[in-house]
Structures are given as structure tokens and as C-alpha cells.
PDB file of C-alpha atoms in Angstrom:
ATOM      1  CA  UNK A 118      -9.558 -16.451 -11.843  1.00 81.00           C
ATOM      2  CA  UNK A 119     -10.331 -13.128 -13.870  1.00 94.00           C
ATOM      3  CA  UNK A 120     -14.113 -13.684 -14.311  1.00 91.00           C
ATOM      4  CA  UNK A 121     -14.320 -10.770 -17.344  1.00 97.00           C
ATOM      5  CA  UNK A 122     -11.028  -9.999 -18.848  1.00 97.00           C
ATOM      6  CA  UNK A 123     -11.529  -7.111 -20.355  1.00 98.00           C
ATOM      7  CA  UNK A 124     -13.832  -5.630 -17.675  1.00 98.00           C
ATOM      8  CA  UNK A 125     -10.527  -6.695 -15.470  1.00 98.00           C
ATOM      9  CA  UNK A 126      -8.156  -4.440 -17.976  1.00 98.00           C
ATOM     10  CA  UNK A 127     -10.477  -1.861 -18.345  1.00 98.00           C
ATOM     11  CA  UNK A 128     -10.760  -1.253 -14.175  1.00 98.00           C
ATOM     12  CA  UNK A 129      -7.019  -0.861 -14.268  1.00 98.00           C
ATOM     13  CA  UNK A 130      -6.292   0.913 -17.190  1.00 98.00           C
ATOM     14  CA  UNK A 131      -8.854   3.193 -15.329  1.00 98.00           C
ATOM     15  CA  UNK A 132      -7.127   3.494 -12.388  1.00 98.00           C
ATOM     16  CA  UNK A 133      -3.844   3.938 -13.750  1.00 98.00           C
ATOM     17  CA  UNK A 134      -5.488   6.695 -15.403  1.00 98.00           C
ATOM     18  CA  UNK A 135      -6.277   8.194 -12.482  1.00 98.00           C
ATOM     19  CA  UNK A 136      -2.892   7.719 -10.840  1.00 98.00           C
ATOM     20  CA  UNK A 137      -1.248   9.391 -13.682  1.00 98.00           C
ATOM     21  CA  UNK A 138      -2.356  12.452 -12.831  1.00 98.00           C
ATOM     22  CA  UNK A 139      -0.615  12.710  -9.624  1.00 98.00           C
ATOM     23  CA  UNK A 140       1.681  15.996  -9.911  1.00 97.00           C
ATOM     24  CA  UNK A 141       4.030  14.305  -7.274  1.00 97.00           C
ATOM     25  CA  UNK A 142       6.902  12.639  -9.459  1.00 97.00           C
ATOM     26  CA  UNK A 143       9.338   9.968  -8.860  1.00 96.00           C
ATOM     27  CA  UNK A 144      12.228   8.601 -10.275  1.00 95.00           C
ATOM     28  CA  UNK A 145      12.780   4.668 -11.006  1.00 94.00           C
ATOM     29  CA  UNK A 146      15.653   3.355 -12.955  1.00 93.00           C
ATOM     30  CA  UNK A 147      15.929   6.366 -14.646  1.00 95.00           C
ATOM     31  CA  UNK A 148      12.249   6.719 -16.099  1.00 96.00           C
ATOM     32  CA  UNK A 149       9.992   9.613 -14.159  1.00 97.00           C
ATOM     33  CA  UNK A 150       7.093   8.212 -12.978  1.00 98.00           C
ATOM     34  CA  UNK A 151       3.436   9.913 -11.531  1.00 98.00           C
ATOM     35  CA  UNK A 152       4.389   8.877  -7.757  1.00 98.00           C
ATOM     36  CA  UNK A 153       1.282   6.947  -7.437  1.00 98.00           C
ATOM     37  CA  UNK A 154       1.003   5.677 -10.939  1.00 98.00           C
ATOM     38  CA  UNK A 155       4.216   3.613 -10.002  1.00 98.00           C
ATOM     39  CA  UNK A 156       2.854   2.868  -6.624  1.00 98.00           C
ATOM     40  CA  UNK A 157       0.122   0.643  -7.751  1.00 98.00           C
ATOM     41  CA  UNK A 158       2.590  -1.044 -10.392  1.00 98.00           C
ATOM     42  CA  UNK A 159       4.502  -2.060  -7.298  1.00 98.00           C
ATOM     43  CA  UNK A 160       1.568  -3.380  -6.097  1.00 98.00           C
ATOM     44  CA  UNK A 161       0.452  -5.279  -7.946  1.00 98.00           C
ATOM     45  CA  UNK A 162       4.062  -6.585  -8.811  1.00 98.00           C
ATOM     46  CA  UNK A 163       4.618  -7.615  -5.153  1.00 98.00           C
ATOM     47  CA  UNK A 164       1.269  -9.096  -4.929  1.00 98.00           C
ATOM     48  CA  UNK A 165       1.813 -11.431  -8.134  1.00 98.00           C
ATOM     49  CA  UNK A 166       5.700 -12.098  -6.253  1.00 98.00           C
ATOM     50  CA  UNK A 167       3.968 -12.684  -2.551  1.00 98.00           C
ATOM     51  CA  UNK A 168       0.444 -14.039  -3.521  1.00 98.00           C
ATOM     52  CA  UNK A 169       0.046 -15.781  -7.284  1.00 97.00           C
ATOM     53  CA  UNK A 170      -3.026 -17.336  -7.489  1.00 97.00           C
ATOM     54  CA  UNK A 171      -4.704 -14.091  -5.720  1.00 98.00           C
ATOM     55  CA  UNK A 172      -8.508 -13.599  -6.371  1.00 97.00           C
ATOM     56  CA  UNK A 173      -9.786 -10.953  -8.579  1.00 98.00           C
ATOM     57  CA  UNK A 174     -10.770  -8.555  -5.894  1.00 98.00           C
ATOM     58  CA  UNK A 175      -7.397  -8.690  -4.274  1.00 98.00           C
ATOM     59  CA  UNK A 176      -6.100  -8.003  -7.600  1.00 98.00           C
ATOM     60  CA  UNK A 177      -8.182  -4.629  -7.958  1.00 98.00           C
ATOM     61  CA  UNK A 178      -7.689  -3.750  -4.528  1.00 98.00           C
ATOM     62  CA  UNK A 179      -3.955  -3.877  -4.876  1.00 98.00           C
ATOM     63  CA  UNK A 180      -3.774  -1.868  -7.958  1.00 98.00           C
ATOM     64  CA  UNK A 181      -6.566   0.771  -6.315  1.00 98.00           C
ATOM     65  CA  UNK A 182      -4.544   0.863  -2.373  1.00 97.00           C
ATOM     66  CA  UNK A 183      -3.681   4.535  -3.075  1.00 97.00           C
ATOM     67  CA  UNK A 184      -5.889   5.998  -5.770  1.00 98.00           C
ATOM     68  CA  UNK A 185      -5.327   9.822  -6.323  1.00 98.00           C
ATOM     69  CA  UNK A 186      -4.175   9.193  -2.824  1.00 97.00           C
ATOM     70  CA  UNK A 187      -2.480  12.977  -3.248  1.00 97.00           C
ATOM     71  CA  UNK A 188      -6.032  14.427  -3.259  1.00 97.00           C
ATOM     72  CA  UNK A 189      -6.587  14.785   0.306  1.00 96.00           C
ATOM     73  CA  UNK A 190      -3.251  16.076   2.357  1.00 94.00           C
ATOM     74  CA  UNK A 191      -2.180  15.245   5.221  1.00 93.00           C
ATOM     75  CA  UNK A 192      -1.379  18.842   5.970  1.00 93.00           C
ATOM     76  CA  UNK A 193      -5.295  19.312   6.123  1.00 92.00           C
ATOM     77  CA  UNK A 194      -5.270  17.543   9.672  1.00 95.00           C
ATOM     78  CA  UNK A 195      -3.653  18.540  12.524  1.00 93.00           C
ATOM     79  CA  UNK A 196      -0.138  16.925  12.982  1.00 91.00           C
ATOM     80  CA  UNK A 197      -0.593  14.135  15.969  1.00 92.00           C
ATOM     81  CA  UNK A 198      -2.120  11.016  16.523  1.00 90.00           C
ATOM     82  CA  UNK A 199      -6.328  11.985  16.522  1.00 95.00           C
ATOM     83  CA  UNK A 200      -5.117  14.137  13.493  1.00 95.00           C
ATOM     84  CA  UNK A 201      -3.724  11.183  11.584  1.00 93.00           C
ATOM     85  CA  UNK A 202      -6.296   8.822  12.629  1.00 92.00           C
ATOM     86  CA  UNK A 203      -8.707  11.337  11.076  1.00 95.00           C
ATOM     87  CA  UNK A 204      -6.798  11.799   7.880  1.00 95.00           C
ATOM     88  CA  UNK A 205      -6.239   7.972   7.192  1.00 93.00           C
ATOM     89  CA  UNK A 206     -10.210   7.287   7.712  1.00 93.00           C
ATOM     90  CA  UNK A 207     -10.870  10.078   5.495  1.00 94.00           C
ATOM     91  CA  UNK A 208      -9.019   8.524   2.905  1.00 96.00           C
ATOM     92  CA  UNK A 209     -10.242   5.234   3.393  1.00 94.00           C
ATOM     93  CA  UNK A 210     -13.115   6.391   2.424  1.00 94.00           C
ATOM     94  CA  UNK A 211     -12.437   8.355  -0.673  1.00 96.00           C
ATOM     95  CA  UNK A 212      -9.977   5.316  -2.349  1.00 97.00           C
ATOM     96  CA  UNK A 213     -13.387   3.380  -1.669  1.00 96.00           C
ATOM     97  CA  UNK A 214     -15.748   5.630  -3.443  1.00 97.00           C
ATOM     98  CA  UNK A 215     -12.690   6.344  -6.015  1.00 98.00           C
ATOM     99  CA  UNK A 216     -12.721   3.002  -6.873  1.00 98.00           C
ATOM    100  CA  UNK A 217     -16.180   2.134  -6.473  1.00 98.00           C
ATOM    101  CA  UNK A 218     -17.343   4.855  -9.176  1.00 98.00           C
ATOM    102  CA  UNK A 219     -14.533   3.532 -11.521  1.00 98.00           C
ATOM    103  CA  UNK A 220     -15.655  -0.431 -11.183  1.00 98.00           C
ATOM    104  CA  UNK A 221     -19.081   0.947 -11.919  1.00 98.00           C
ATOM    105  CA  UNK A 222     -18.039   2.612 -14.626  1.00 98.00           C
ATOM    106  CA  UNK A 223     -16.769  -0.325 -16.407  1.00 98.00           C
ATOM    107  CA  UNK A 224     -19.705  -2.839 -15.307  1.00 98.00           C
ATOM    108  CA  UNK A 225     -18.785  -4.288 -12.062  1.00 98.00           C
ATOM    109  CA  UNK A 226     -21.636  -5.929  -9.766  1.00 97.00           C
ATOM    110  CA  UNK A 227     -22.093  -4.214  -6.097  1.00 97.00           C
ATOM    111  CA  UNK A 228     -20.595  -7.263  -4.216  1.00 97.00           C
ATOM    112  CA  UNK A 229     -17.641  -7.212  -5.843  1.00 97.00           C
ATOM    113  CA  UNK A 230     -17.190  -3.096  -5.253  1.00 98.00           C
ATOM    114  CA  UNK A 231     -18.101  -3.919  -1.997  1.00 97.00           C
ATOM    115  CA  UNK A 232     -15.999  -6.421  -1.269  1.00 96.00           C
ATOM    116  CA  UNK A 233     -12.973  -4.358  -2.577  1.00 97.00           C
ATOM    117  CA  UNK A 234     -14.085  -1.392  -0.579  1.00 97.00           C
ATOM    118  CA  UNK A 235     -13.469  -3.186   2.769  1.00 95.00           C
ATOM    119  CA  UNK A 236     -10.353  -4.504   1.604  1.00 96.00           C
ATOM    120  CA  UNK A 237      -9.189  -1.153   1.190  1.00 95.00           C
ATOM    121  CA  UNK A 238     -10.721  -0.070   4.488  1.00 91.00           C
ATOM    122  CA  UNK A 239      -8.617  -2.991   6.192  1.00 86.00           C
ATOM    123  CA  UNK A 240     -11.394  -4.571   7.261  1.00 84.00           C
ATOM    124  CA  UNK A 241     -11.032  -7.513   9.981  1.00 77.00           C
ATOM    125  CA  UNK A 242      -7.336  -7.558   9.354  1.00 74.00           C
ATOM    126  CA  UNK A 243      -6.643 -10.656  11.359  1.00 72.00           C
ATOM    127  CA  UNK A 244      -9.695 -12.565  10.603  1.00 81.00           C
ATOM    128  CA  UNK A 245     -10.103 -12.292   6.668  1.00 87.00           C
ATOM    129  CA  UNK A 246      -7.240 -13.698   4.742  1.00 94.00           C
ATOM    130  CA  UNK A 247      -7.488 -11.378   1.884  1.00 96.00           C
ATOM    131  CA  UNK A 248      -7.550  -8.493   4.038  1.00 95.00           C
ATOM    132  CA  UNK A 249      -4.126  -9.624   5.984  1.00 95.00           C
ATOM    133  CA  UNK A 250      -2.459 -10.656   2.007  1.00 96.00           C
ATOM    134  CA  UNK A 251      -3.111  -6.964   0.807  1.00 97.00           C
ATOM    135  CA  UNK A 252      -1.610  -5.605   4.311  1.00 96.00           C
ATOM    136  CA  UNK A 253       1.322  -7.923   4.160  1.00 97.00           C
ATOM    137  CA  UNK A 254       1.847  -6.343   0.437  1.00 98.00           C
ATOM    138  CA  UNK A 255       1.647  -2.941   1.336  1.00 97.00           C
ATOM    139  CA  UNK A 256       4.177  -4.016   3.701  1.00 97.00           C
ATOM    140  CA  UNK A 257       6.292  -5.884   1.959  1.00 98.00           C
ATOM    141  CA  UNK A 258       6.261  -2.667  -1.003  1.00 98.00           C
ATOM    142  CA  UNK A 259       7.308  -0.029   1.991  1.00 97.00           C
ATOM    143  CA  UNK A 260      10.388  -2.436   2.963  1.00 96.00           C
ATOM    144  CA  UNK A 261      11.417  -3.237  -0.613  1.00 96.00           C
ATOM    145  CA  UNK A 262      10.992   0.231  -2.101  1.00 96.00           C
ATOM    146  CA  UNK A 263      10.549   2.786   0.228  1.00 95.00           C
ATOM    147  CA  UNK A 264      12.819   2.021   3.080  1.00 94.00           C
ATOM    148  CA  UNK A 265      15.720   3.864   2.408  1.00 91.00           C
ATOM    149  CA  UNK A 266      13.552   7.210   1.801  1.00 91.00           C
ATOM    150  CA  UNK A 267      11.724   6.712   4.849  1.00 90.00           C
ATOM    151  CA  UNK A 268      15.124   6.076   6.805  1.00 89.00           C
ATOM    152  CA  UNK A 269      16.488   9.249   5.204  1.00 88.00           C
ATOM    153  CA  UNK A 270      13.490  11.629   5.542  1.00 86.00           C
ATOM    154  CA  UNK A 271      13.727  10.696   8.995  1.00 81.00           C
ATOM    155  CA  UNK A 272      17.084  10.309  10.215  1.00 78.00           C
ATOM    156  CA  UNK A 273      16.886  12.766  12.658  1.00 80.00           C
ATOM    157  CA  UNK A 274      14.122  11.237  14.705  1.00 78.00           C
ATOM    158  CA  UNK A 275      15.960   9.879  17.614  1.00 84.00           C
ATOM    159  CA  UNK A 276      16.772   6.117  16.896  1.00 86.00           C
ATOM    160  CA  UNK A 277      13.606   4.915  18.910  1.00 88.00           C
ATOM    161  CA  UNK A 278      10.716   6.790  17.790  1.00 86.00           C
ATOM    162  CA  UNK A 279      12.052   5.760  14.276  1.00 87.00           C
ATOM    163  CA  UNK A 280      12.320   2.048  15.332  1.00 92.00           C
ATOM    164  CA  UNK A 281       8.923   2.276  17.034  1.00 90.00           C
ATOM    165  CA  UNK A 282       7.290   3.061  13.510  1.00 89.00           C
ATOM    166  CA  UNK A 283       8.901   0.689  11.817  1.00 93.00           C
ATOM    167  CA  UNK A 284       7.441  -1.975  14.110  1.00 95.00           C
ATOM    168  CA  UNK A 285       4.350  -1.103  13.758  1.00 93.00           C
ATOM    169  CA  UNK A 286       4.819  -2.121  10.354  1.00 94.00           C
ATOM    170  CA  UNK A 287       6.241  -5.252  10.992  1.00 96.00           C
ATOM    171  CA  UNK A 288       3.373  -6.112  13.746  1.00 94.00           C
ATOM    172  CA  UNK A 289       0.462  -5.687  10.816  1.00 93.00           C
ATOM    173  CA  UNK A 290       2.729  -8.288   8.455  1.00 95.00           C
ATOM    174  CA  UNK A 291       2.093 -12.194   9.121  1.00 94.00           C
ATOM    175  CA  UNK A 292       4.568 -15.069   9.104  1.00 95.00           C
ATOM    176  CA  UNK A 293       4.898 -15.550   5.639  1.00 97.00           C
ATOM    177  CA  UNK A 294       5.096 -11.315   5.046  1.00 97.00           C
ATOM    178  CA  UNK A 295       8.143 -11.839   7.422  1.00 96.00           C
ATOM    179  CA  UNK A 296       9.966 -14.404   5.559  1.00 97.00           C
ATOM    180  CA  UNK A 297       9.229 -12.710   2.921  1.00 98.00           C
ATOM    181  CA  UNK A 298      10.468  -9.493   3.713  1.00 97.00           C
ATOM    182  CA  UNK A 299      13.880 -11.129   5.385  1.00 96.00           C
ATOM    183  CA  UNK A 300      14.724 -12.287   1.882  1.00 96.00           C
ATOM    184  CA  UNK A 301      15.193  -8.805   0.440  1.00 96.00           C
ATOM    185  CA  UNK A 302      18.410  -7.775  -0.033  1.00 94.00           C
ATOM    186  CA  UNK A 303      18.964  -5.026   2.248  1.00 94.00           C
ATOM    187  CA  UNK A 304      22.317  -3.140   2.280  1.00 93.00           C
ATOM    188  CA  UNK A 305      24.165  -3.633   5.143  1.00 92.00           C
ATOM    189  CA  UNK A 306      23.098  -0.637   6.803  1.00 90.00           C
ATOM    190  CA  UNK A 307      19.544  -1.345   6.208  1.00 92.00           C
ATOM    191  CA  UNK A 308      19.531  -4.837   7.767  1.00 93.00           C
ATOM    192  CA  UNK A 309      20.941  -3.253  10.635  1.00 91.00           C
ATOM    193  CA  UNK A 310      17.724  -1.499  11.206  1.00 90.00           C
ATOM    194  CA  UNK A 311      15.649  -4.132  10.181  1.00 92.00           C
ATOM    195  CA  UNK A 312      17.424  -6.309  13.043  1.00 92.00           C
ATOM    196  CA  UNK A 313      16.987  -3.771  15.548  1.00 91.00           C
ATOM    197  CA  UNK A 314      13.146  -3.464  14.669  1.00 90.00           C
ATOM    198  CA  UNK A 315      12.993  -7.326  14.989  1.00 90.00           C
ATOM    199  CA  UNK A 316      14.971  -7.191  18.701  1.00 85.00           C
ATOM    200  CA  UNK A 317      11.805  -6.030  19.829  1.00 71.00           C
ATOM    201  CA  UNK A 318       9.142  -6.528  17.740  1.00 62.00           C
TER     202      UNK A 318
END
């Protein structure tokens, strides 16, 4: 339940705002989308697909997962593990206080900022529902959108390391992310990976 509509619109309209002015493009069904922009529209049309009756916080969070996400590059860290780790935390961070200053902005109460901060920090994944919901979304908008790009970009990992990453993916998701996700339609060559991830995962 939306407790202030217009407060609600307001928050998004503000962070699609934001998005917009990603200079990283993308192309959907012809139109040219701000690569974040349509990000968060996939959002929050998988959460509305995976989760209906979500609560208001999940609802911002979802639309706010990446805000100006381009802002802080990953080419700013060094490339391996401690370097990643570094550059995701970083950027944990910023969405948070990204967000934060927007609900603010348009009159939202510290709790609920709060509250949608640690959702985007991932906070007790496997212990708060609406924490495992948004990561089975983000999920579930990787598989069904950004699968075949990631498969692509990185076809010449060898077949393991690729699988490997993939599973991690799989391992955050929870039963009903699975099903879920296993109800896509994949083309053939996709749902051979996607059976080779499960082999192990």
C-alpha cells in the first residue's frame, strides 16, 4: 500500500530523472534508451511480474537498485576480487545516499530512507524477506534481459569460469526466483547454459 501517492510518483519521477542522464545508451525494441533509465523500468516491471502486492519500500528500492550507477567506474578499482569488492561497497553506498537525498527531497520520513538504504546495501539477504525479493529481481532482470549480452561479452572466458559466475547468480536467487526464472523462454542455446549452471549449482 502506497501510503502518499504523489510523494510515491514524485520519488520516481526523481529518480528516473536521474537515470536519464546516463550517457551510456541502449537499444530496446527499437527505442534508445539512457542504459540505466531502462534498467530501473525493468525493475520495477519484474518486481510487479515476481512480487505484486510488494511494500512501498521495495517498490522504491527497485526503481533506485542502480541510480546514476555510471558515476563511479569500475575502472577506478583495480581489476580482481579485493578490487571489486571495493568498488561494489563503494557504490552501495552512493545509490544509498543517491536515493536518500532524493526521498528527502520529496518529504520522506528517515525510517523509510533507512529502510530502503539497507535494502539496497543487501542487508541480511537470507534473513529479511524483502531483502531476498529485491535480490531474486535483480536476478531474475540479468536472466531475462541481460543474458545473452553477458554470454556474448564473454564468450571467450573458458566455459567454466563463465559457468562459475553465472552460479553465483543463481545461488543468491530463492525457490520461487528459480521457478521463476525456468519459465523464461530461453533460446535453445541459452537453456543450454542455464542447464549446465543448474548441473552444479
Amino acid at each position: 500500500m502506497i501510503t502518499n501517492t504523489p510523494r510515491f510518483e514524485q520519488a520516481f519521477d526523481k529518480f528516473d530523472a536521474a537515470n536519464a542522464a546516463d550517457p551510456n545508451q541502449e537499444v530496446f525494441e527499437g527505442v534508445i534508451y539512457p542504459k540505466e533509465l531502462l534498467y530501473a523500468k525493468r525493475m520495477t516491471t519484474m518486481l510487479k511480474h515476481f512480487e505484486p502486492d510488494a511494500s512501498e519500500t521495495l517498490q522504491l528500492a527497485a526503481r533506485c537498485q542502480h541510480i546514476c550507477r555510471w558515476r563511479i567506474s569500475r575502472n577506478n578499482y583495480p581489476m580482481d576480487k579485493v578490487g571489486y569488492k571495493c568498488w561494489r561497497i563503494e557504490l552501495y553506498k552512493f545509490h544509498g545516499e543517491t536515493a536518500g537525498g532524493i526521498m528527502r527531497e520529496v518529504g520522506y520520513d528517515e525510517e523509510m530512507i533507512v529502510n530502503v538504504q539497507a535494502l539496497l546495501r543487501k542487508e541480511k539477504l537470507k534473513t529479511n524477506p524483502e531483502s531476498q525479493i529485491l535480490e531474486d529481481v535483480v536476478g531474475l532482470v540479468f536472466l531475462h534481459y541481460y543474458l545473452v549480452d553477458f554470454v556474448n561479452k564473454y564468450s571467450h572466458f573458458e566455459e567454466e569460469k563463465l559457468l562459475n559466475i553465472l552460479r553465483k547468480t543463481w545461488k543468491k536467487m530463492s525457490e520461487k526466483g528459480h521457478i521463476t526464472a525456468l519459465k523464461f523462454n530461453f533460446s535453445p542455446e541459452l537453456r543450454v547454459v542455464i542447464n549446465k549452471v543448474l548441473a552444479v549449482a
